[in-house]
Tab-separated table of C-alpha atoms in Angstrom:
chain	number	residue	atom	x	y	z
A	1051	MET	CA	-0.009	0.031	-0.003
A	1052	SER	CA	2.999	2.347	0.447
A	1053	GLY	CA	3.940	4.685	-2.347
A	1054	PHE	CA	0.444	5.260	-3.756
A	1055	LEU	CA	0.506	8.321	-6.056
A	1056	ARG	CA	-2.348	10.469	-4.710
A	1057	ASP	CA	-4.340	12.906	-6.858
A	1058	ALA	CA	-2.722	11.743	-10.086
A	1059	ALA	CA	-5.803	11.828	-12.385
A	1060	CYS	CA	-8.928	13.893	-12.761
A	1061	ILE	CA	-12.463	13.321	-14.175
A	1062	VAL	CA	-13.074	15.864	-16.835
A	1063	GLY	CA	-16.087	14.479	-18.619
A	1064	ILE	CA	-19.235	12.515	-17.881
A	1065	GLY	CA	-21.993	11.262	-20.108
A	1066	HIS	CA	-24.638	8.741	-20.655
A	1067	SER	CA	-27.066	7.332	-23.275
A	1068	ARG	CA	-30.804	7.517	-22.744
A	1069	TYR	CA	-32.051	5.073	-20.107
A	1070	GLY	CA	-34.696	2.368	-20.571
A	1071	LYS	CA	-36.336	-0.491	-18.941
A	1072	ALA	CA	-34.828	-4.026	-19.372
A	1073	GLY	CA	-34.630	-4.874	-23.068
A	1074	GLU	CA	-36.020	-1.504	-24.257
A	1075	LEU	CA	-32.747	-0.441	-26.020
A	1076	ALA	CA	-32.031	-3.795	-27.575
A	1077	PRO	CA	-32.862	-2.561	-31.143
A	1078	LEU	CA	-30.100	-0.032	-30.807
A	1079	GLY	CA	-27.420	-2.474	-29.619
A	1080	LEU	CA	-24.649	-2.246	-26.983
A	1081	THR	CA	-22.111	-0.531	-29.218
A	1082	ARG	CA	-24.484	2.248	-30.291
A	1083	ILE	CA	-25.510	3.180	-26.698
A	1084	ALA	CA	-21.876	2.963	-25.578
A	1085	LEU	CA	-20.884	5.396	-28.348
A	1086	ASP	CA	-23.723	7.713	-27.253
A	1087	ALA	CA	-22.347	7.769	-23.781
A	1088	VAL	CA	-18.719	8.420	-24.926
A	1089	HIS	CA	-19.804	11.216	-27.269
A	1090	ASP	CA	-21.809	12.740	-24.421
A	1091	ALA	CA	-18.852	12.599	-22.130
A	1092	CYS	CA	-16.567	14.122	-24.731
A	1093	ALA	CA	-18.986	16.965	-25.392
A	1094	ASP	CA	-19.201	17.594	-21.636
A	1095	ALA	CA	-15.422	17.806	-21.427
A	1096	GLY	CA	-14.973	19.882	-24.582
A	1097	LEU	CA	-12.770	17.084	-25.916
A	1098	ASP	CA	-12.436	15.697	-29.525
A	1099	VAL	CA	-13.629	12.034	-29.440
A	1100	ARG	CA	-10.611	11.155	-31.574
A	1101	ASP	CA	-8.293	12.069	-28.655
A	1102	ILE	CA	-9.609	9.205	-26.514
A	1103	ASP	CA	-6.789	6.678	-26.406
A	1104	GLY	CA	-7.781	4.360	-23.678
A	1105	PHE	CA	-10.791	2.367	-22.483
A	1106	ALA	CA	-11.507	0.624	-19.181
A	1107	GLY	CA	-14.518	-1.653	-18.483
A	1108	TYR	CA	-15.848	-3.936	-15.835
A	1109	CYS	CA	-18.172	-6.836	-15.194
A	1110	ASP	CA	-17.145	-8.457	-18.514
A	1111	ASP	CA	-18.601	-5.553	-20.524
A	1112	PRO	CA	-18.867	-6.848	-24.124
A	1113	THR	CA	-18.224	-3.557	-25.866
A	1114	MET	CA	-14.803	-4.035	-27.353
A	1115	PRO	CA	-12.288	-1.168	-27.241
A	1116	SER	CA	-11.145	-2.052	-30.747
A	1117	ASP	CA	-14.604	-1.606	-32.059
A	1118	LEU	CA	-15.158	1.605	-30.139
A	1119	ALA	CA	-11.866	3.018	-31.291
A	1120	VAL	CA	-12.721	2.473	-34.996
A	1121	ALA	CA	-16.189	3.943	-34.624
A	1122	LEU	CA	-14.824	7.013	-32.782
A	1123	GLY	CA	-11.974	7.573	-35.190
A	1124	THR	CA	-9.412	7.143	-32.383
A	1125	ARG	CA	-6.046	8.375	-33.604
A	1126	GLU	CA	-4.029	5.919	-31.403
A	1127	LEU	CA	-5.367	3.236	-29.032
A	1128	ARG	CA	-2.836	2.886	-26.157
A	1129	HIS	CA	-4.829	1.275	-23.318
A	1130	ALA	CA	-7.588	-1.329	-23.047
A	1131	GLY	CA	-8.384	-2.862	-19.646
A	1132	MET	CA	-11.093	-5.026	-18.125
A	1133	THR	CA	-11.972	-5.861	-14.532
A	1134	TRP	CA	-13.675	-9.198	-14.574
A	1135	GLY	CA	-16.936	-10.003	-12.868
A	1136	GLY	CA	-18.257	-8.050	-9.891
A	1137	ARG	CA	-21.405	-6.104	-10.932
A	1138	GLY	CA	-20.884	-2.870	-9.014
A	1139	SER	CA	-17.827	-4.170	-7.117
A	1140	GLY	CA	-15.857	-4.136	-10.345
A	1141	LEU	CA	-16.045	-0.351	-10.904
A	1142	PRO	CA	-13.187	0.649	-8.574
A	1143	GLY	CA	-10.965	-1.779	-10.402
A	1144	ALA	CA	-11.841	-0.215	-13.732
A	1145	VAL	CA	-11.176	3.283	-12.399
A	1146	ALA	CA	-7.895	1.948	-10.847
A	1147	GLY	CA	-6.804	0.778	-14.283
A	1148	ALA	CA	-7.665	4.013	-15.953
A	1149	TYR	CA	-5.968	5.891	-13.063
A	1150	ALA	CA	-2.773	3.835	-13.392
A	1151	ALA	CA	-2.703	4.362	-17.251
A	1152	ILE	CA	-3.061	8.120	-16.768
A	1153	ALA	CA	-0.600	8.417	-13.872
A	1154	THR	CA	2.143	6.416	-15.626
A	1155	GLY	CA	1.737	8.016	-19.012
A	1156	LEU	CA	0.434	4.970	-20.797
A	1157	ALA	CA	-2.502	7.026	-22.139
A	1158	ASP	CA	-3.727	10.530	-22.194
A	1159	TYR	CA	-7.516	10.240	-22.055
A	1160	VAL	CA	-9.118	7.063	-20.724
A	1161	VAL	CA	-12.812	6.371	-20.723
A	1162	VAL	CA	-14.320	4.190	-18.033
A	1163	LEU	CA	-17.456	2.728	-19.617
A	1164	ARG	CA	-20.383	0.470	-18.724
A	1165	SER	CA	-23.094	-0.471	-21.181
A	1166	ILE	CA	-25.973	-2.819	-20.413
A	1167	ILE	CA	-28.914	-4.175	-22.439
A	1168	GLN	CA	-30.768	-6.753	-20.298
A	1169	THR	CA	-32.487	-8.992	-22.817
A	1170	ALA	CA	-31.606	-11.892	-20.418
A	1171	ARG	CA	-32.707	-10.664	-16.991
A	1172	LEU	CA	-30.193	-10.883	-14.193
A	1173	GLY	CA	-32.969	-11.295	-11.613
A	1174	ARG	CA	-34.254	-14.435	-13.338
A	1175	SER	CA	-30.778	-15.957	-13.871
A	1176	VAL	CA	-29.031	-18.525	-11.727
A	1177	ALA	CA	-25.683	-17.991	-9.967
A	1178	ALA	CA	-25.815	-14.157	-10.469
A	1179	GLY	CA	-25.782	-13.988	-14.225
A	1180	VAL	CA	-25.693	-17.585	-15.468
A	1181	GLN	CA	-28.771	-18.253	-17.683
A	1182	PRO	CA	-30.631	-21.554	-17.673
A	1183	GLY	CA	-28.725	-24.174	-19.696
A	1184	GLN	CA	-25.356	-22.546	-19.058
A	1185	ALA	CA	-22.667	-24.143	-16.892
A	1186	ILE	CA	-22.580	-22.948	-13.327
A	1187	PRO	CA	-19.090	-21.395	-12.528
A	1188	LEU	CA	-16.834	-22.874	-9.832
A	1189	SER	CA	-17.508	-19.847	-7.557
A	1190	ALA	CA	-21.285	-20.812	-7.350
A	1191	SER	CA	-20.923	-24.537	-7.541
A	1192	TYR	CA	-21.422	-25.005	-3.800
A	1193	SER	CA	-24.444	-22.703	-3.565
A	1194	ALA	CA	-26.392	-22.463	-6.758
A	1195	PRO	CA	-27.264	-26.252	-7.043
A	1196	PHE	CA	-28.901	-26.061	-3.630
A	1197	GLY	CA	-31.115	-23.074	-4.377
A	1198	MET	CA	-28.859	-20.184	-3.468
A	1199	ALA	CA	-28.808	-18.685	-6.996
A	1200	LEU	CA	-30.460	-15.321	-7.408
A	1201	PRO	CA	-28.852	-12.047	-6.255
A	1202	ALA	CA	-31.868	-11.341	-4.010
A	1203	ALA	CA	-31.291	-14.610	-2.189
A	1204	ILE	CA	-27.662	-13.721	-1.549
A	1205	TYR	CA	-28.560	-10.396	-0.028
A	1206	ALA	CA	-31.542	-11.837	1.877
A	1207	MET	CA	-29.280	-14.215	3.779
A	1208	LYS	CA	-26.902	-11.430	4.719
A	1209	ALA	CA	-29.832	-9.183	5.678
A	1210	ARG	CA	-31.426	-11.773	7.884
A	1211	ARG	CA	-28.094	-12.435	9.663
A	1212	HIS	CA	-27.660	-8.666	10.201
A	1213	MET	CA	-31.186	-8.525	11.661
A	1214	SER	CA	-30.360	-11.421	14.018
A	1215	LEU	CA	-27.050	-9.965	15.261
A	1216	TYR	CA	-27.958	-6.322	15.546
A	1217	GLY	CA	-31.754	-5.893	15.614
A	1218	THR	CA	-31.956	-4.354	12.187
A	1219	THR	CA	-35.625	-4.271	10.967
A	1220	THR	CA	-37.454	-4.176	7.579
A	1221	GLU	CA	-38.490	-0.652	8.541
A	1222	HIS	CA	-34.909	0.283	8.431
A	1223	PHE	CA	-34.670	-1.117	4.949
A	1224	ALA	CA	-37.770	1.003	4.047
A	1225	GLN	CA	-35.894	4.138	4.954
A	1226	VAL	CA	-33.246	3.450	2.295
A	1227	SER	CA	-35.900	2.959	-0.370
A	1228	ILE	CA	-37.752	6.099	0.767
A	1229	ASN	CA	-34.553	8.139	0.520
A	1230	ALA	CA	-33.915	6.914	-3.054
A	1231	ARG	CA	-37.448	7.714	-4.266
A	1232	ARG	CA	-37.467	11.088	-2.493
A	1233	ASN	CA	-34.246	12.033	-4.226
A	1234	ALA	CA	-35.357	10.718	-7.617
A	1235	ALA	CA	-38.518	12.746	-7.475
A	1236	ASN	CA	-36.557	15.819	-8.500
A	1237	ASN	CA	-34.362	13.984	-11.086
A	1238	PRO	CA	-35.751	14.147	-14.665
A	1239	GLU	CA	-33.504	11.246	-15.658
A	1240	ALA	CA	-34.850	8.922	-12.958
A	1241	ARG	CA	-37.024	5.956	-13.909
A	1242	PHE	CA	-38.940	5.874	-10.591
A	1243	ARG	CA	-39.929	9.346	-9.401
A	1244	LYS	CA	-42.932	8.564	-7.185
A	1245	GLU	CA	-42.230	8.947	-3.501
A	1246	ILE	CA	-43.173	6.068	-1.196
A	1247	THR	CA	-44.031	5.560	2.468
A	1248	VAL	CA	-43.029	2.901	5.000
A	1249	ALA	CA	-46.515	1.437	4.680
A	1250	GLU	CA	-46.150	1.127	0.894
A	1251	HIS	CA	-42.788	-0.446	1.320
A	1252	GLN	CA	-44.161	-2.972	3.764
A	1253	ALA	CA	-47.051	-3.786	1.509
A	1254	SER	CA	-44.953	-4.456	-1.547
A	1255	ARG	CA	-44.730	-8.130	-2.454
A	1256	LEU	CA	-42.173	-10.485	-0.902
A	1257	ILE	CA	-39.364	-11.377	-3.184
A	1258	CYS	CA	-36.971	-13.336	-0.881
A	1259	ASP	CA	-37.650	-13.114	2.766
A	1260	PRO	CA	-36.951	-10.500	4.303
A	1261	LEU	CA	-36.561	-8.525	1.048
A	1262	ARG	CA	-39.649	-7.030	-0.681
A	1263	LEU	CA	-40.074	-5.574	-4.097
A	1264	LEU	CA	-39.198	-2.107	-2.961
A	1265	ASP	CA	-35.987	-3.336	-1.434
A	1266	CYS	CA	-34.802	-4.470	-4.936
A	1267	CYS	CA	-33.268	-2.270	-7.634
A	1268	MET	CA	-34.756	-2.206	-11.128
A	1269	GLU	CA	-33.218	-3.839	-14.188
A	1270	SER	CA	-32.360	-1.268	-16.836
A	1271	ASP	CA	-30.740	-0.580	-20.237
A	1272	GLY	CA	-28.249	2.205	-20.795
A	1273	ALA	CA	-24.640	3.214	-20.906
A	1274	ALA	CA	-22.537	5.736	-19.026
A	1275	ALA	CA	-18.934	6.956	-19.477
A	1276	VAL	CA	-16.363	8.874	-17.334
A	1277	ILE	CA	-13.209	10.430	-18.829
A	1278	LEU	CA	-10.017	10.610	-16.955
A	1279	THR	CA	-6.818	12.565	-17.684
A	1280	THR	CA	-3.974	14.299	-15.848
A	1281	PRO	CA	-4.455	17.435	-13.697
A	1282	GLU	CA	-2.291	19.363	-16.213
A	1283	ARG	CA	-4.442	18.432	-19.296
A	1284	ALA	CA	-7.578	19.038	-17.295
A	1285	ARG	CA	-6.776	22.807	-16.996
A	1286	ASP	CA	-7.400	23.219	-20.758
A	1287	LEU	CA	-10.799	21.564	-20.822
A	1288	ARG	CA	-14.326	22.848	-20.444
A	1289	GLN	CA	-15.324	21.586	-16.982
A	1290	PRO	CA	-13.774	22.183	-13.577
A	1291	ALA	CA	-11.684	19.115	-12.825
A	1292	VAL	CA	-12.792	16.523	-10.209
A	1293	VAL	CA	-9.814	14.955	-8.718
A	1294	VAL	CA	-9.622	11.223	-8.241
A	1295	SER	CA	-7.814	11.388	-4.990
A	1296	ALA	CA	-7.474	7.683	-4.448
A	1297	VAL	CA	-8.999	4.321	-5.361
A	1298	ALA	CA	-8.956	0.965	-3.605
A	1299	ALA	CA	-10.052	-2.540	-4.473
A	1300	THR	CA	-9.368	-5.001	-1.721
A	1301	GLY	CA	-10.742	-8.493	-1.181
A	1302	GLU	CA	-11.852	-9.845	2.183
A	1303	TYR	CA	-10.468	-13.194	3.400
A	1304	LYS	CA	-12.124	-16.062	1.417
A	1305	TRP	CA	-14.680	-13.726	-0.068
A	1306	ALA	CA	-14.753	-15.160	-3.686
A	1307	THR	CA	-18.033	-13.850	-5.223
A	1308	ALA	CA	-20.732	-14.039	-2.589
A	1309	SER	CA	-19.031	-14.275	0.773
A	1310	PHE	CA	-20.368	-17.722	1.746
A	1311	ASN	CA	-16.988	-18.895	2.901
A	1312	THR	CA	-16.264	-15.920	5.131
A	1313	ILE	CA	-16.292	-15.578	8.903
A	1314	ASP	CA	-19.541	-14.161	10.358
A	1315	GLU	CA	-18.127	-10.653	10.920
A	1316	ASP	CA	-17.399	-10.288	7.200
A	1317	PHE	CA	-20.506	-12.086	6.012
A	1318	VAL	CA	-22.769	-9.387	7.486
A	1319	SER	CA	-21.004	-6.751	5.483
A	1320	THR	CA	-20.431	-5.655	1.909
A	1321	GLY	CA	-16.861	-7.001	2.155
A	1322	HIS	CA	-15.188	-3.625	1.909
A	1323	ARG	CA	-13.802	-2.906	5.321
A	1324	ARG	CA	-10.179	-3.510	4.178
A	1325	ALA	CA	-10.862	-1.403	1.093
A	1326	ALA	CA	-12.066	1.444	3.339
A	1327	ARG	CA	-8.930	1.189	5.341
A	1328	ASP	CA	-6.825	1.323	2.160
A	1329	LEU	CA	-8.785	4.137	0.549
A	1330	TYR	CA	-8.761	6.453	3.530
A	1331	ALA	CA	-5.052	5.929	4.045
A	1332	ARG	CA	-4.246	6.515	0.359
A	1333	ALA	CA	-6.449	9.732	0.194
A	1334	GLY	CA	-5.343	11.042	3.551
A	1335	VAL	CA	-8.889	11.519	4.802
A	1336	GLY	CA	-11.384	9.754	6.947
A	1337	PRO	CA	-15.159	9.204	7.113
A	1338	ALA	CA	-15.757	12.571	8.820
A	1339	ASP	CA	-14.347	14.293	5.721
A	1340	VAL	CA	-16.861	12.847	3.339
A	1341	ASP	CA	-19.695	15.221	2.269
A	1342	VAL	CA	-21.683	12.884	0.072
A	1343	ALA	CA	-21.695	9.104	-0.254
A	1344	LEU	CA	-22.645	7.304	-3.426
A	1345	ILE	CA	-23.394	3.859	-2.173
A	1346	TYR	CA	-24.184	0.905	-4.362
A	1347	ASP	CA	-27.773	0.041	-3.649
A	1348	GLY	CA	-28.706	-3.103	-5.567
A	1349	PHE	CA	-30.750	-3.962	-2.399
A	1350	THR	CA	-31.537	-1.792	0.561
A	1351	PRO	CA	-29.582	-3.845	3.207
A	1352	SER	CA	-26.296	-3.184	1.425
A	1353	VAL	CA	-26.639	0.601	2.070
A	1354	ILE	CA	-26.954	-0.172	5.825
A	1355	MET	CA	-23.967	-2.442	5.798
A	1356	SER	CA	-21.877	0.028	3.697
A	1357	LEU	CA	-22.475	2.750	6.238
A	1358	GLU	CA	-20.835	0.427	8.792
A	1359	ASP	CA	-18.101	-0.846	6.505
A	1360	TRP	CA	-16.952	2.607	5.525
A	1361	GLY	CA	-16.913	3.917	9.099
A	1362	PHE	CA	-19.861	6.284	9.063
A	1363	CYS	CA	-21.416	4.497	12.111
A	1364	PRO	CA	-20.264	1.629	14.317
A	1365	VAL	CA	-20.892	-1.969	13.148
A	1366	GLY	CA	-24.460	-2.883	13.925
A	1367	GLU	CA	-25.794	0.724	14.003
A	1368	GLY	CA	-26.554	1.164	10.377
A	1369	GLY	CA	-30.267	0.647	10.988
A	1370	PRO	CA	-30.633	3.331	13.595
A	1371	PHE	CA	-28.503	5.685	11.388
A	1372	VAL	CA	-31.071	5.543	8.568
A	1373	GLU	CA	-34.019	5.593	10.962
A	1374	ASP	CA	-32.830	8.968	12.244
A	1375	GLY	CA	-32.656	10.336	8.771
A	1376	GLY	CA	-28.896	10.164	8.588
A	1377	ILE	CA	-28.863	9.439	4.859
A	1378	PHE	CA	-31.341	12.144	3.770
A	1379	ARG	CA	-30.108	15.307	1.942
A	1380	GLU	CA	-30.525	17.135	5.167
A	1381	GLY	CA	-28.867	14.355	7.271
A	1382	ARG	CA	-25.414	13.636	8.634
A	1383	LEU	CA	-24.368	11.919	5.436
A	1384	PRO	CA	-26.426	12.448	2.295
A	1385	VAL	CA	-26.510	9.189	0.314
A	1386	ASN	CA	-27.302	8.934	-3.444
A	1387	PRO	CA	-28.893	12.281	-4.034
A	1388	HIS	CA	-29.633	11.206	-7.653
A	1389	GLY	CA	-31.814	8.238	-6.578
A	1390	GLY	CA	-29.266	5.504	-7.086
A	1391	ASN	CA	-29.881	1.988	-8.437
A	1392	LEU	CA	-33.172	1.875	-6.552
A	1393	ALA	CA	-34.792	4.849	-8.343
A	1394	GLU	CA	-32.702	6.526	-11.026
A	1395	VAL	CA	-31.312	3.707	-13.121
A	1396	TYR	CA	-29.443	0.431	-12.621
A	1397	LEU	CA	-26.114	0.586	-14.536
A	1398	GLN	CA	-24.014	-1.226	-11.975
A	1399	GLY	CA	-22.664	1.711	-10.176
A	1400	ILE	CA	-21.192	4.011	-12.850
A	1401	THR	CA	-24.101	6.527	-12.560
A	1402	HIS	CA	-23.144	6.973	-8.922
A	1403	VAL	CA	-19.809	8.299	-10.057
A	1404	LEU	CA	-21.566	10.631	-12.525
A	1405	GLU	CA	-23.563	11.954	-9.500
A	1406	GLY	CA	-20.427	12.421	-7.448
A	1407	VAL	CA	-18.919	14.577	-10.207
A	1408	ARG	CA	-22.022	16.653	-10.514
A	1409	GLN	CA	-22.125	17.238	-6.746
A	1410	LEU	CA	-18.462	18.404	-6.709
A	1411	ARG	CA	-19.033	20.607	-9.768
A	1412	GLY	CA	-22.116	22.116	-8.117
A	1413	THR	CA	-24.423	21.175	-10.918
A	1414	ALA	CA	-26.520	18.342	-9.411
A	1415	VAL	CA	-30.379	18.429	-9.369
A	1416	ASN	CA	-30.318	17.861	-5.619
A	1417	GLN	CA	-27.295	19.990	-5.074
A	1418	LEU	CA	-25.758	19.733	-1.589
A	1419	PRO	CA	-24.188	22.863	-0.042
A	1420	ASN	CA	-20.345	23.018	0.065
A	1421	ALA	CA	-19.751	19.463	-1.241
A	1422	GLU	CA	-16.038	18.959	-1.636
A	1423	VAL	CA	-15.389	15.235	-0.937
A	1424	ALA	CA	-17.429	12.396	-2.400
A	1425	LEU	CA	-17.132	8.661	-1.809
A	1426	TYR	CA	-18.245	5.834	-4.147
A	1427	ALA	CA	-18.650	2.542	-2.272
A	1428	SER	CA	-19.269	-0.584	-4.323
A	1429	GLY	CA	-21.660	-3.455	-3.518
A	1430	VAL	CA	-21.513	-7.141	-2.850
A	1431	GLY	CA	-19.870	-8.976	-5.718
A	1432	ALA	CA	-16.775	-10.670	-6.994
A	1433	SER	CA	-13.664	-9.911	-5.001
A	1434	PRO	CA	-11.983	-7.417	-4.954
A	1435	GLY	CA	-14.420	-4.618	-4.512
A	1436	GLY	CA	-13.843	-1.233	-2.981
A	1437	GLY	CA	-14.238	2.498	-3.404
A	1438	ILE	CA	-13.275	5.698	-5.119
A	1439	LEU	CA	-12.507	8.929	-3.325
A	1440	LEU	CA	-13.255	12.139	-5.286
A	1441	ARG	CA	-12.547	15.819	-4.321
A	1442	THR	CA	-12.864	19.239	-5.847
A	1443	GLY	CA	-9.832	20.384	-7.846
């Protein structure tokens, strides 16, 4: 961990395609919506698309850098990187790859990209992405054949154990969903803009005990892109630079992909306590310095666990933290002011980074006063996962 080069890259452009429900954008194709996102990010940065010379993806994104480079007219392609697996946990690895390429001079402008068209629905798959008839991977071979297959089931077991150990309740989960919908109500890009109550949450149908429909994120189509470059190049571009102060992707002991082999303390977490340790040390800040948290919210319990993992409250006190309004815009730690995966759109975390950039630029729909430090915290997924620390330039 020693020798990390802090503040060596900046985000200078963000963009996205239009969003749609699962399968809606299939006629356009993944490459088309990926290109839409890259063009949007370049326009935001005031950058010629032909100057993009690197691409970084995650979660086995099938949009090939070689194809994107040809379509964009890239003058020279210098970097192509992929972080395997992970859903939202893979995003810090992709940003780390782009960061390293920029910091070491391997590339000048690297795009971190995620594009999704969900014609085969993740929520109906087995082993978190394996469709019926496909081979179950080694990582799920001791769980999926016995019924532990869907993402909701994985989170449900962790949620139930958290409830047993710490007294967390489904009403606590409701507060996470209420916060997401409340924030999305002002966001014209959000797919779910209707506010909800605790009673409506509790009345939504059971998906996998104790998780209900309103505990689960949507499945969506769309693409989003983030452009990284050096602080020196950033000065000549259109937007105020947002500094990537540090990034960390660190796996817990025996985590694998779903944490079933881990000790109890790690099981009732998102698996990022070591990543939090590394990220804060590299950035030279602590939880008290964070003004806004962009927490991966595939399911509501993960937000409660993330609050604990990243040091915003003691372990076991995430439930009371949200019950007291701690994650609301007016609270101690505003979380996901854009609506997150639960209400804006589900693009496996990258739109959380877009919101972090908007908050630090001062251009967000639900703009927070004096936002200078933003944290992205990834969700449960393939090891390693982690976080990204952003600050104003």
